[in-house]
Coordinates of C-alpha atoms in Angstrom, one line a residue:
M1 CA 14.3 2.1 21.3
A2 CA 15.5 0.0 18.4
A3 CA 17.6 1.6 15.7
I4 CA 17.2 0.5 12.1
V5 CA 20.2 1.0 9.8
A6 CA 19.3 0.7 6.1
T7 CA 19.9 2.0 2.6
L8 CA 16.6 3.7 2.1
D9 CA 17.2 4.4 -1.5
T10 CA 17.1 0.7 -2.3
K11 CA 15.6 -0.9 0.8
G12 CA 12.9 1.6 1.7
R13 CA 9.9 -0.7 1.5
E14 CA 11.6 -3.4 3.5
T15 CA 12.7 -0.9 6.2
A16 CA 9.2 0.5 6.5
Y17 CA 7.8 -3.0 6.8
L18 CA 10.3 -3.9 9.5
A19 CA 9.6 -0.8 11.5
R20 CA 5.9 -1.5 11.5
V21 CA 6.5 -5.1 12.8
I22 CA 8.8 -3.8 15.6
E23 CA 6.4 -1.1 16.6
Q24 CA 3.5 -3.5 16.6
W25 CA 5.4 -5.4 19.3
G26 CA 5.6 -2.3 21.5
R27 CA 9.0 -0.9 20.6
K28 CA 9.8 2.5 19.2
T29 CA 12.1 2.7 16.2
L30 CA 14.7 5.2 14.8
T31 CA 15.9 4.9 11.2
I32 CA 19.4 5.7 10.2
D33 CA 19.8 6.1 6.4
V34 CA 23.1 4.8 5.0
G35 CA 22.1 5.0 1.4
T36 CA 24.3 6.8 -1.2
S37 CA 21.7 8.6 -3.3
N38 CA 21.6 11.7 -1.1
R39 CA 25.4 11.9 -1.0
R40 CA 25.7 11.7 -4.7
N41 CA 23.2 14.5 -5.2
S42 CA 24.8 16.8 -2.5
S43 CA 26.6 20.0 -3.3
D44 CA 30.0 18.5 -2.2
A45 CA 32.3 19.2 -5.1
R46 CA 34.9 16.6 -4.2
V47 CA 35.4 13.7 -6.6
V48 CA 35.5 10.5 -4.5
S49 CA 35.3 6.8 -5.3
P50 CA 32.3 4.7 -4.4
A51 CA 34.4 3.0 -1.8
E52 CA 35.3 6.3 -0.2
V53 CA 31.7 7.3 -0.1
L54 CA 30.8 4.1 1.7
R55 CA 33.6 4.6 4.2
E56 CA 32.4 8.2 4.9
I57 CA 28.8 7.0 5.3
A58 CA 29.8 4.2 7.7
A59 CA 32.0 6.5 9.8
S60 CA 29.3 9.1 10.1
A61 CA 26.6 6.5 11.0
R62 CA 29.0 4.8 13.5
E63 CA 29.5 8.1 15.4
E64 CA 25.7 8.7 15.4
V65 CA 25.1 5.2 16.8
K66 CA 27.8 5.7 19.5
E67 CA 26.1 9.0 20.6
L68 CA 22.7 7.3 20.7
L69 CA 24.2 4.6 22.9
R70 CA 25.9 7.1 25.2
S71 CA 22.6 9.0 25.6
G72 CA 20.7 5.8 26.4
A73 CA 18.4 6.4 23.4
I74 CA 18.8 3.0 21.9
D75 CA 19.1 -0.5 23.3
A76 CA 19.1 -2.6 20.2
I77 CA 20.0 -2.2 16.5
V78 CA 19.0 -4.0 13.3
G79 CA 20.2 -3.6 9.7
V80 CA 18.4 -4.3 6.4
A81 CA 20.9 -4.6 3.6
G82 CA 22.4 -6.2 0.5
G83 CA 26.1 -6.7 0.0
K84 CA 27.5 -3.2 0.4
G85 CA 25.0 -2.2 3.0
S86 CA 25.9 -5.3 5.1
A87 CA 29.6 -4.2 5.0
V88 CA 28.5 -0.7 6.1
F89 CA 26.4 -2.2 8.9
G90 CA 29.4 -4.1 10.1
E91 CA 31.4 -0.9 10.4
V92 CA 28.5 1.0 12.0
V93 CA 28.2 -1.5 14.9
S94 CA 31.9 -2.2 15.3
D95 CA 32.2 0.0 18.4
L96 CA 29.1 -1.3 20.2
P97 CA 29.8 -3.4 23.3
Y98 CA 29.8 -7.2 23.2
G99 CA 26.2 -8.3 24.1
F100 CA 24.5 -5.3 22.6
P101 CA 21.7 -6.7 20.4
K102 CA 22.9 -6.4 16.8
L103 CA 20.8 -8.1 14.1
L104 CA 21.3 -8.0 10.3
V105 CA 18.7 -9.0 7.7
S106 CA 20.9 -9.5 4.6
S107 CA 20.8 -10.8 1.1
A108 CA 24.7 -10.7 0.9
R109 CA 26.7 -13.6 -0.2
P110 CA 27.6 -16.1 2.5
A111 CA 31.4 -15.2 2.4
L112 CA 30.7 -11.6 3.4
L113 CA 28.4 -12.7 6.2
A114 CA 31.0 -15.1 7.4
E115 CA 33.5 -12.2 7.4
L116 CA 31.2 -10.1 9.5
A117 CA 30.8 -12.9 12.0
L118 CA 34.6 -13.1 12.5
H119 CA 34.7 -9.7 14.2
N120 CA 31.4 -9.1 15.9
D121 CA 28.5 -10.8 17.7
I122 CA 26.0 -9.9 15.0
I123 CA 23.0 -12.1 14.7
L124 CA 22.6 -12.9 11.0
Y125 CA 19.2 -13.4 9.2
P126 CA 20.1 -14.4 5.6
T127 CA 17.1 -13.8 3.3
L128 CA 18.2 -16.5 0.7
V129 CA 16.5 -14.3 -1.9
D130 CA 17.3 -10.7 -2.9
L131 CA 15.6 -7.8 -1.2
F132 CA 13.3 -6.4 -3.9
G133 CA 10.2 -5.5 -2.0
I134 CA 7.8 -7.5 0.2
N135 CA 7.0 -11.0 -0.9
A136 CA 6.4 -14.4 0.7
F137 CA 10.1 -14.9 1.4
T138 CA 11.1 -11.4 2.6
E139 CA 7.9 -10.9 4.6
R140 CA 8.7 -14.0 6.6
V141 CA 12.3 -13.1 7.4
L142 CA 11.4 -9.5 8.2
D143 CA 8.6 -10.7 10.5
N144 CA 11.0 -13.0 12.3
A145 CA 13.6 -10.3 12.6
G146 CA 11.2 -7.7 13.8
R147 CA 9.8 -9.9 16.5
A148 CA 13.3 -10.9 17.6
I149 CA 14.7 -7.4 17.9
A150 CA 11.6 -6.2 19.6
A151 CA 12.3 -8.7 22.4
M152 CA 15.9 -7.8 22.8
R153 CA 17.2 -5.0 25.1
Y154 CA 20.8 -4.2 26.0
V155 CA 21.6 -4.5 29.7
P156 CA 25.2 -3.6 30.5
A157 CA 27.2 -6.5 31.9
Q158 CA 28.3 -6.5 35.5
D159 CA 31.8 -5.0 35.8
R160 CA 34.2 -7.9 36.2
R161 CA 37.4 -6.1 35.6
K162 CA 38.6 -6.7 39.1
K163 CA 38.6 -10.4 38.3
K164 CA 41.5 -11.9 36.5
T165 CA 40.7 -13.3 33.1
V166 CA 42.8 -15.8 31.1
A167 CA 42.4 -16.8 27.5
I168 CA 42.8 -20.4 26.4
T169 CA 43.3 -21.6 22.8
A170 CA 41.9 -25.1 22.1
F171 CA 41.3 -27.6 19.3
G172 CA 38.5 -30.2 19.4
V173 CA 41.0 -32.9 20.3
T174 CA 42.3 -30.9 23.3
T175 CA 38.8 -30.4 24.8
P176 CA 39.5 -32.6 27.8
A177 CA 42.7 -30.7 28.6
A178 CA 40.9 -27.3 28.1
N179 CA 38.1 -28.4 30.4
R180 CA 40.6 -29.2 33.1
C181 CA 42.2 -25.8 32.6
V182 CA 38.9 -24.0 32.9
A183 CA 38.1 -26.0 36.1
R184 CA 41.4 -25.3 37.7
L185 CA 41.2 -21.6 36.9
A186 CA 37.7 -21.4 38.3
E187 CA 38.9 -23.0 41.5
A188 CA 41.5 -20.2 41.7
G189 CA 38.8 -17.6 41.1
I190 CA 39.9 -16.8 37.6
D191 CA 37.6 -16.5 34.6
A192 CA 38.5 -18.5 31.5
I193 CA 37.6 -17.6 27.9
V194 CA 38.3 -20.3 25.3
F195 CA 39.1 -19.4 21.6
P196 CA 39.3 -22.0 18.8
A197 CA 42.9 -22.4 17.8
N198 CA 42.1 -23.3 14.2
G199 CA 40.9 -19.8 13.3
A200 CA 38.7 -16.9 14.3
G201 CA 35.5 -18.2 15.9
A202 CA 34.8 -15.5 18.5
P203 CA 35.0 -11.7 18.5
Q204 CA 38.6 -11.0 19.2
D205 CA 38.8 -7.4 18.2
G206 CA 37.7 -5.6 21.4
A207 CA 34.8 -7.8 22.4
A208 CA 36.7 -10.0 24.8
R209 CA 39.7 -8.3 26.5
V210 CA 42.0 -10.7 28.2
R211 CA 45.0 -10.1 30.4
R212 CA 46.9 -13.3 29.9
R213 CA 47.0 -16.0 27.3
V214 CA 47.9 -19.6 28.1
R215 CA 48.2 -22.6 25.8
C216 CA 46.7 -25.9 27.1
G217 CA 48.4 -28.9 25.8
A218 CA 48.2 -32.6 26.7
R219 CA 50.0 -31.9 30.1
S220 CA 47.9 -28.9 31.0
D221 CA 46.2 -30.7 33.8
H222 CA 49.5 -30.9 35.7
N223 CA 49.9 -27.1 35.7
R224 CA 48.6 -25.1 38.5
A225 CA 46.8 -21.8 37.8
R226 CA 48.8 -18.9 39.1

């Protein structure tokens, strides 16, 4: 089953359309509403800021998604959102394992989407236009997103914890040295994960857990993997 995370108070039509596309391709769907309208109209007498409301919504939805994953009810997740909803989606999927299909259809500004990509392996489908109903632009991106997520299913990765893993930082100009490091480590039966040294470019917060970090310089090919 594919979970759809959306703000139904503002993205209801788009969410319903996306659900139909996914179901037409043989997948069941489950919708998780992260809109704020119902919360504002609730009987909760507390006075909280909009930011606090969004944090509470995200925390609640994150726990719901974690429970759905634990129970085996879902094997993919897709979001439909604008700016604030995209930030909420990023929080909702933050505890999902690396490789779990996470797709976001978003009209958010590129800077926000780039920030999401720093911390998670979310597949981004920018709409280029705002999400205000179904039209020639939104229909196309929702069709593509629906077909894509319908074809994705999470399969837990083989347990490799018994195998030592080493992280390597590298620049483009150090690629030859990094390649030699990776090859030497492979010969020693050690996995290598390479991160760009000029900034975040891979999920570093929990997605890839490493036991040792080494730096490869110009003389790295002279160092033996231990």
